[in-house]
Coordinates of C-alpha atoms in Angstrom, one line a residue:
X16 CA 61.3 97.6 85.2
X17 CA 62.5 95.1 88.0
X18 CA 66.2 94.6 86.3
X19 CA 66.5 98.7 85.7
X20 CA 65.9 99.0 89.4
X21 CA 68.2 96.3 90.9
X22 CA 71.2 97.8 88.5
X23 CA 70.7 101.4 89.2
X24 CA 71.4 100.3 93.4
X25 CA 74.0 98.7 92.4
X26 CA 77.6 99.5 93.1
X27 CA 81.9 98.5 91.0
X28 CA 80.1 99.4 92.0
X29 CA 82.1 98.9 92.9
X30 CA 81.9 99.6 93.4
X31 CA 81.9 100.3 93.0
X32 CA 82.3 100.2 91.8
X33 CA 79.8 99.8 94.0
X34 CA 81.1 100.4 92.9
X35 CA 80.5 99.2 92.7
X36 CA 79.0 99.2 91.4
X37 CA 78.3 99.7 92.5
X38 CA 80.4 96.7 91.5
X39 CA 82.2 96.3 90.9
X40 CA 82.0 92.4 89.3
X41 CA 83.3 90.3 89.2
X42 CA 86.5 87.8 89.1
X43 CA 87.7 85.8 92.4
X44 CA 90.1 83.5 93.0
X45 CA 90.0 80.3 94.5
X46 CA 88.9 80.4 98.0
X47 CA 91.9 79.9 100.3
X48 CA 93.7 82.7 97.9
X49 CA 90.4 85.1 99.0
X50 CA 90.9 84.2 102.7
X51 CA 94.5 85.2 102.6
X52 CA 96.6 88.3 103.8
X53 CA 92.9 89.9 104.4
X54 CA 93.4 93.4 104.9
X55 CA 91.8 96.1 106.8
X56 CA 90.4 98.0 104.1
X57 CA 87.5 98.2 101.8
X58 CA 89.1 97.4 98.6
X59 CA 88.2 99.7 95.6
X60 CA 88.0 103.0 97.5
X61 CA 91.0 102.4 100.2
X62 CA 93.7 105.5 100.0
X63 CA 96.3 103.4 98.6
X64 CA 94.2 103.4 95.4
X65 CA 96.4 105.9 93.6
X66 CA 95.3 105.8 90.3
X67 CA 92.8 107.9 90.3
X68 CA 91.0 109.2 86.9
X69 CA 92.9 113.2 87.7
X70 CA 96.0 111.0 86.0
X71 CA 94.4 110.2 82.9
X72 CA 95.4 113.1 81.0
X73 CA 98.6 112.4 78.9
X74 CA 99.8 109.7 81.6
X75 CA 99.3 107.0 79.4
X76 CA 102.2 107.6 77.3
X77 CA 104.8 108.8 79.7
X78 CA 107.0 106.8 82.2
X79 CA 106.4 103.8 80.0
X80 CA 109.9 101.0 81.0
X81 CA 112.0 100.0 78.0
X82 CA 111.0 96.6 77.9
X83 CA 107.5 94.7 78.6
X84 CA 109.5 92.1 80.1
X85 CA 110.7 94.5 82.9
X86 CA 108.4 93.2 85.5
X87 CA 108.3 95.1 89.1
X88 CA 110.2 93.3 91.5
X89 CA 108.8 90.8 93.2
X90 CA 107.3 91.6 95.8
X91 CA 107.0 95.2 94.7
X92 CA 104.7 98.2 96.0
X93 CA 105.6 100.7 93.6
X94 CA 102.5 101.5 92.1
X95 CA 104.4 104.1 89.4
X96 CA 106.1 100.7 88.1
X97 CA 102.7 98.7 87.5
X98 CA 101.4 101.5 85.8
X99 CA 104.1 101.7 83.4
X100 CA 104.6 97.8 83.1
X101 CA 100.8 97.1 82.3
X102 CA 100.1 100.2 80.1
X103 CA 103.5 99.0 77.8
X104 CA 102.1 95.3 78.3
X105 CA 98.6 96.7 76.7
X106 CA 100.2 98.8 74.0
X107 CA 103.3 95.9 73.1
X108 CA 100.8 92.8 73.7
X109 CA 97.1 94.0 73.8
X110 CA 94.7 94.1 76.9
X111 CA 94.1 90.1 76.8
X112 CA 97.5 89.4 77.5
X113 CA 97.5 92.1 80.0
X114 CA 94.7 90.4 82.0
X115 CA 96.2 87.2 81.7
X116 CA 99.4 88.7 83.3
X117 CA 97.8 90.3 85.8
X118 CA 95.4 87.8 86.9
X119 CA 98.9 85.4 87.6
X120 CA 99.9 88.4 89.7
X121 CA 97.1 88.4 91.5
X122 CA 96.9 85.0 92.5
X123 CA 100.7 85.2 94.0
X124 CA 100.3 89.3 95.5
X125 CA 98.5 91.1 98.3
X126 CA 99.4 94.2 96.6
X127 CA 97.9 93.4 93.1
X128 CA 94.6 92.4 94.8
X129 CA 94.6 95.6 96.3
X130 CA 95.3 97.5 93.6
X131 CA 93.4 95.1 91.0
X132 CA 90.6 97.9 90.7
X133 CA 92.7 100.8 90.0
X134 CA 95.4 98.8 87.5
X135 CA 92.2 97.5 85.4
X136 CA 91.8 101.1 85.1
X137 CA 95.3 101.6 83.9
X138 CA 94.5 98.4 81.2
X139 CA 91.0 100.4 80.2
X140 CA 92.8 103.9 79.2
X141 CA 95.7 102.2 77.2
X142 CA 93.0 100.3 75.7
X143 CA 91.4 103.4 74.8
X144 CA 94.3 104.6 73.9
X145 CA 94.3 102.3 70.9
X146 CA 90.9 101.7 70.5
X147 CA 89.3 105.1 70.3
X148 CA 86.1 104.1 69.7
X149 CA 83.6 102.8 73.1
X150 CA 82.0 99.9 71.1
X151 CA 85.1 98.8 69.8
X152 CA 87.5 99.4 72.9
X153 CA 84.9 97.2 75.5
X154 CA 85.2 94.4 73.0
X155 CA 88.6 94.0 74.7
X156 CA 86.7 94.1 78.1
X157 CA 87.1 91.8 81.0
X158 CA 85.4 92.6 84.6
X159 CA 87.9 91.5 86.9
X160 CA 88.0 93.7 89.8
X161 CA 84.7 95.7 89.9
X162 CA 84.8 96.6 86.1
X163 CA 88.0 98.8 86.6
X164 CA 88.2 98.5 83.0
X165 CA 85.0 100.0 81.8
X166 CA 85.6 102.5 84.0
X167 CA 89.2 103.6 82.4
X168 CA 87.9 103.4 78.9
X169 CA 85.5 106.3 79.6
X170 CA 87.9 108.1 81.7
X171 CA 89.9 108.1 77.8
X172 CA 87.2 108.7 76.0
X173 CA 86.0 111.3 77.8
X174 CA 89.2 113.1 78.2
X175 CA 89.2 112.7 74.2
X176 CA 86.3 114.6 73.6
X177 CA 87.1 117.5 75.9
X178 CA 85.2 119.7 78.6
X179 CA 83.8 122.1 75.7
X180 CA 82.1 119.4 73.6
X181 CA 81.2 117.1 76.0
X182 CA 77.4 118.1 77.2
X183 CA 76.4 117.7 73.6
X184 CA 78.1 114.4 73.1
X185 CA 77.4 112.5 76.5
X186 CA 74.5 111.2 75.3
X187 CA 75.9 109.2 71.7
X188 CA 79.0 108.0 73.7
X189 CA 77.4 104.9 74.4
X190 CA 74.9 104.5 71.9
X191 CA 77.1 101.2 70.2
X192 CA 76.9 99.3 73.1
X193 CA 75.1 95.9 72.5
X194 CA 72.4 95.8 74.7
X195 CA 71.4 99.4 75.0
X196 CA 67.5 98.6 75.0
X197 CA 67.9 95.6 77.7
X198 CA 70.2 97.8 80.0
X199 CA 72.6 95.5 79.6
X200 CA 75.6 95.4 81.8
X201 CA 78.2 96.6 79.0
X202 CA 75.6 99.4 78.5
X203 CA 75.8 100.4 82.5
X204 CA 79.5 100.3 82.8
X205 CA 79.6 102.7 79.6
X206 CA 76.8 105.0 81.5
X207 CA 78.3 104.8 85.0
X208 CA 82.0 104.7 83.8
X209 CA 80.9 108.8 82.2
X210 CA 80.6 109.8 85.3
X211 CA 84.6 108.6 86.2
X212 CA 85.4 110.7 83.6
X213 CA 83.5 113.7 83.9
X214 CA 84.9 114.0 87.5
X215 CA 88.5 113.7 85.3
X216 CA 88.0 116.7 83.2
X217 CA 86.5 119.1 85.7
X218 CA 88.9 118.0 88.0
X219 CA 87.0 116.8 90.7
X220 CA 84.4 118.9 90.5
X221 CA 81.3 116.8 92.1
X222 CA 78.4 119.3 91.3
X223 CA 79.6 119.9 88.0
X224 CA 80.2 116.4 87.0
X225 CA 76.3 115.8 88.5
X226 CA 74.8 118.6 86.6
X227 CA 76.5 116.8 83.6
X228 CA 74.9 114.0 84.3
X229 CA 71.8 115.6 84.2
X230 CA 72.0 116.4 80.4
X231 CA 72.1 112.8 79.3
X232 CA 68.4 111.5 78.4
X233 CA 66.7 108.6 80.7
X234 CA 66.2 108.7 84.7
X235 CA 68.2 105.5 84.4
X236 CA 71.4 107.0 82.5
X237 CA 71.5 109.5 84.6
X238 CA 71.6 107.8 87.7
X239 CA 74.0 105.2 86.5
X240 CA 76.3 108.4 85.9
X241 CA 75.7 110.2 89.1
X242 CA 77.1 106.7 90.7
X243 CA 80.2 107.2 88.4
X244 CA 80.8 110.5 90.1
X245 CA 79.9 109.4 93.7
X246 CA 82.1 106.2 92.8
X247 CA 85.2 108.3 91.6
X248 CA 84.8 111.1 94.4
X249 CA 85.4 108.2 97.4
X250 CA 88.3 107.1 95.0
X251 CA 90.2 110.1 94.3
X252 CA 90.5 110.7 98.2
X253 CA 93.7 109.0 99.1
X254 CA 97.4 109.5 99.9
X255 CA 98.1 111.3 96.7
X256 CA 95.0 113.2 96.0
X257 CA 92.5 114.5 97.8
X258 CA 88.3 116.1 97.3
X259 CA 87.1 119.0 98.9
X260 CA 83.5 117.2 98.8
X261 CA 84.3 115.1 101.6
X262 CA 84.7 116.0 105.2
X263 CA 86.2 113.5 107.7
X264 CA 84.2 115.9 110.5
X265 CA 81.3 115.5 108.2
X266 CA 81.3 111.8 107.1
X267 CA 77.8 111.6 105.3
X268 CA 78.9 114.9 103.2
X269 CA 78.5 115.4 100.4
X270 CA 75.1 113.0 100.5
X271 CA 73.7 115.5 103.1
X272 CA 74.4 118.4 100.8
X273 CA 73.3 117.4 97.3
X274 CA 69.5 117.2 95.8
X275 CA 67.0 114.3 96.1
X276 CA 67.9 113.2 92.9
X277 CA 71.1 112.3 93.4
X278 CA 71.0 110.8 97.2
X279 CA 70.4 107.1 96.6
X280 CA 74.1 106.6 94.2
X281 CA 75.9 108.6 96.6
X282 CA 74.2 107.0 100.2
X283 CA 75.8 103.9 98.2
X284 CA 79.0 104.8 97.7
X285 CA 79.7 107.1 100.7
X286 CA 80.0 104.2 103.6
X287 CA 83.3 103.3 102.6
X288 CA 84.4 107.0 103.2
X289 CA 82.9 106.5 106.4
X290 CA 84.3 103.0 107.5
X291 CA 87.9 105.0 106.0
X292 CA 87.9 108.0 108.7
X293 CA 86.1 105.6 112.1
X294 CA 89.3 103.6 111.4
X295 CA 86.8 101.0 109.5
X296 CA 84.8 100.6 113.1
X297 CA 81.7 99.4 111.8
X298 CA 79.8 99.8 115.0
X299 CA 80.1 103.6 114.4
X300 CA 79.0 103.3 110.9
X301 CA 76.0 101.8 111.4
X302 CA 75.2 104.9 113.5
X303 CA 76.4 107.0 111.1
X304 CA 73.7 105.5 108.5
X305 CA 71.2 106.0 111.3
X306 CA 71.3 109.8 111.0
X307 CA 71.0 109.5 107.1
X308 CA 68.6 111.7 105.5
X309 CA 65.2 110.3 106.4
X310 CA 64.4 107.7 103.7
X311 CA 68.1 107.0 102.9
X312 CA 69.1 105.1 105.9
X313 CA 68.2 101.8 104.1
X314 CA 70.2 102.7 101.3
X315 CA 73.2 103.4 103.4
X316 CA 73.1 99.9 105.4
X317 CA 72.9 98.1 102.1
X318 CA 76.5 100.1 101.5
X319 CA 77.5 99.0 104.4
X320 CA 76.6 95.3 103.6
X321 CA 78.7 95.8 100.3
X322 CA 81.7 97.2 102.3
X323 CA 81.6 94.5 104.7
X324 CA 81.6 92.0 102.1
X325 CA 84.7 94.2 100.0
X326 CA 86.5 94.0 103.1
X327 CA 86.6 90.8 104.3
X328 CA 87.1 89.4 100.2
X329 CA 83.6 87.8 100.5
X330 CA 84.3 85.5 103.4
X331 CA 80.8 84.6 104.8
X332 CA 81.6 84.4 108.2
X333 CA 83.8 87.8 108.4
X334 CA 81.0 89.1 106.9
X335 CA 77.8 88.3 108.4
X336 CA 79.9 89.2 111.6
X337 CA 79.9 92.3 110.2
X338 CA 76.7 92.9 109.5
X339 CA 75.2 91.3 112.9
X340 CA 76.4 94.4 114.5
X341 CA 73.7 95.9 112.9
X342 CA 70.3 96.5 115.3
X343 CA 67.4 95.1 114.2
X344 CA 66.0 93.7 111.3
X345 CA 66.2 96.3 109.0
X346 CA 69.7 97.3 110.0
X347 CA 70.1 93.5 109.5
X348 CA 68.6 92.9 106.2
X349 CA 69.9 95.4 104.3
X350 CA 73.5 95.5 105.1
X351 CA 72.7 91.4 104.1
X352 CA 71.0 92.4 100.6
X353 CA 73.7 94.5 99.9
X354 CA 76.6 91.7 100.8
X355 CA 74.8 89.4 98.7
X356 CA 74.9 91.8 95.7
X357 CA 78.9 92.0 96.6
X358 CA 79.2 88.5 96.7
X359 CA 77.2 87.5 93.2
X360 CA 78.6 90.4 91.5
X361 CA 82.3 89.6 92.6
X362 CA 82.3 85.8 92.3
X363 CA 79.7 85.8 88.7
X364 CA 77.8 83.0 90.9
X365 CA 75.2 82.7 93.4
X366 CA 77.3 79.4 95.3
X367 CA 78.8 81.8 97.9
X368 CA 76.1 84.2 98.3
X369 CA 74.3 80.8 99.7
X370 CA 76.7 80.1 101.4
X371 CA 76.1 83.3 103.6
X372 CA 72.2 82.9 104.0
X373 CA 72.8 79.3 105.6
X374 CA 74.7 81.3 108.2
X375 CA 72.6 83.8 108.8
X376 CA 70.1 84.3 111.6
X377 CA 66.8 82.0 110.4
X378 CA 64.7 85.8 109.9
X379 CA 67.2 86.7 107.7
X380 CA 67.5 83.9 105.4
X381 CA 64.7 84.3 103.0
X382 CA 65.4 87.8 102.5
X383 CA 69.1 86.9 101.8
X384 CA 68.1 84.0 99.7
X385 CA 65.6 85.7 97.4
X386 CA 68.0 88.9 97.1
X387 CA 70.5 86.1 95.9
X388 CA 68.1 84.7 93.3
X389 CA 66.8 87.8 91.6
X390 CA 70.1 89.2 91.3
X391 CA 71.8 86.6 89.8
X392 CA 69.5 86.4 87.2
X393 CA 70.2 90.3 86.5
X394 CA 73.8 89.6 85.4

């Protein structure tokens, strides 16, 4: 099935989310907000992105402030006080009036945006928290910032149910969510976000959160959970916590290391490890993906073309820039398919996404134009 195919390579990604979904998804600003303060990392998976799923358990109801109208001083980069600020905002208020907060924050902060994907975490396990139940908790859903908030729901859920009862389980957890039989998008956020929290409660443990993954029933489930893992494992490596399934000697590991299967989520998550320890030199990356396992290395250029849309907030010049450095057409192409992706799954609308194939070289623009219209009609 054509849809089935374009979601599973997807990040949210992303990232994904890419993310990704990878990706993740999904809400932008206006556009001289998104050309702003651009910084010189790939959101979603930068090592600033401390809130990580190993925190779920029992965070959610400690270090909460006395009051919901403490706010974190302005401008604040103390990540420990948006935590505890938005999970009492959730609890106090509900999660709608904790997006509508934090969407005013991140019109006005550089720090927000770049912690948007991890906070809508914080929003999903509170949510959780209070809504026990998947169905019922993503009713409260919002995708702003690669679907951070599907993402933390599961990483609760999971936790909920435990390590010892949670092979036979993984398969009913998302059996309420509308859309189940169309592979709907709710339905891959609940599949992908398992795999975020089965990385939380075998702490990190890659190749047992994949051979989890493996018990669920569908090719397509279980791929949209092996991205959850790949997603979270990028994640969880940064200034507070760190994998042992990535090596920055090694920068394609663990892709180079793990079964067939499950090469294609992780070729999709891994480049923005690999943009992280070549200081984000996307010259070297692109050689990198050249050395992927033989049949990957498209896979890992369309990664790439996600990334270089992440980082430059989906600014089509700073990112077909990025993607020229490519050589070739198939270098080319796919790091363009997969910036196109970025660009309809953050912004909900093809407009921008044209926007880059008008700017394109001329051999490119069909490609990035019929990438743009058969995705958008997936969402």
């Amino acid at each position: 099935m054509e849809t089935k195919e374009k979601i599973i390579k997807y990040l949210l990604w992303f990232f994904v989310c890419v993310v990704l979904v990878l990706g993740l998804l999904l809400l932008k600003t206006n556009s001289s907000l998104k050309n702003s303060e651009v910084k010189s990392e790939t959101l979603v998976v930068e090592k600033n992105l401390v809130a990580t799923s190993t925190e779920t358990k029992g965070k959610v109801v400690e270090k909460l402030p006395t009051s919901v109208s403490t706010k974190c001083e302005f401008p604040s980069t103390d990540f420990d006080c948006y935590y505890n600020y938005y999970t009492k905002l959730v609890k106090e208020k509900g999660p709608k009036e904790a997006f509508i907060d934090l969407k005013k924050q991140y019109e006005t902060s550089s720090y927000v945006r770049a912690q948007c994907h991890p906070l809508t975490h914080v929003i999903g396990r509170t949510t959780a928290m209070l809504y026990p139940n998947t169905t019922e908790a993503y009713k409260y859903g919002d995708p702003l910032c690669w679907s951070g908030f599907y993402h933390g729901v599961m990483e609760t859920i999971v936790n909920e149910i435990g390590i010892e009862k949670i092979k036979s389980s993984l398969d009913n957890i998302c059996d309420g969510i509308p859309g189940k039989e169309k592979y709907s998008f709710d339905y891959y956020n609940c599949v992908h976000g398992l795999g975020h929290g089965l990385m939380a409660i075998t702490e990190n443990e890659l190749f047992d959160s994949l051979k989890y993954c493996d018990s669920l029933t569908g090719d397509w489930e279980r791929s949209s959970c092996y991205g959850g893992v790949f997603m979270e494992n990028v994640i969880v490596d940064n200034l507070s916590h760190f994998t042992k399934y990535l090596k920055p000697s090694e920068p394609l590991y663990p892709c180079n290391a793990v079964g067939g299967v499950y090469k294609t989520q992780c070729y999709l998550m891994q480049t923005s490890y690999m943009l992280k320890v070549t200081s984000y030199d996307f010259n070297k990356v692109f050689e990198l993906c050249r050395n992927a396992d033989l049949g990957f290395e498209a896979t890992c250029f369309q990664s790439l073309g996600r990334d270089a849309s992440g980082q430059s907030l989906s600014n089509a010049d700073a990112t077909w820039a990025k993607c020229s450095l490519g050589i070739g057409f198939d270098e080319q192409s796919n790091c363009i398919v997969g910036a196109v992706k970025d660009f309809i799954s953050y912004y909900h609308s093809d407009n921008q996404a044209n926007v880059l194939c008008a700017i394109v070289s001329p051999d490119l623009q069909k490609i990035c134009l019929d990438t743009a219209t058969s995705y958008y009609k997936t969402l």
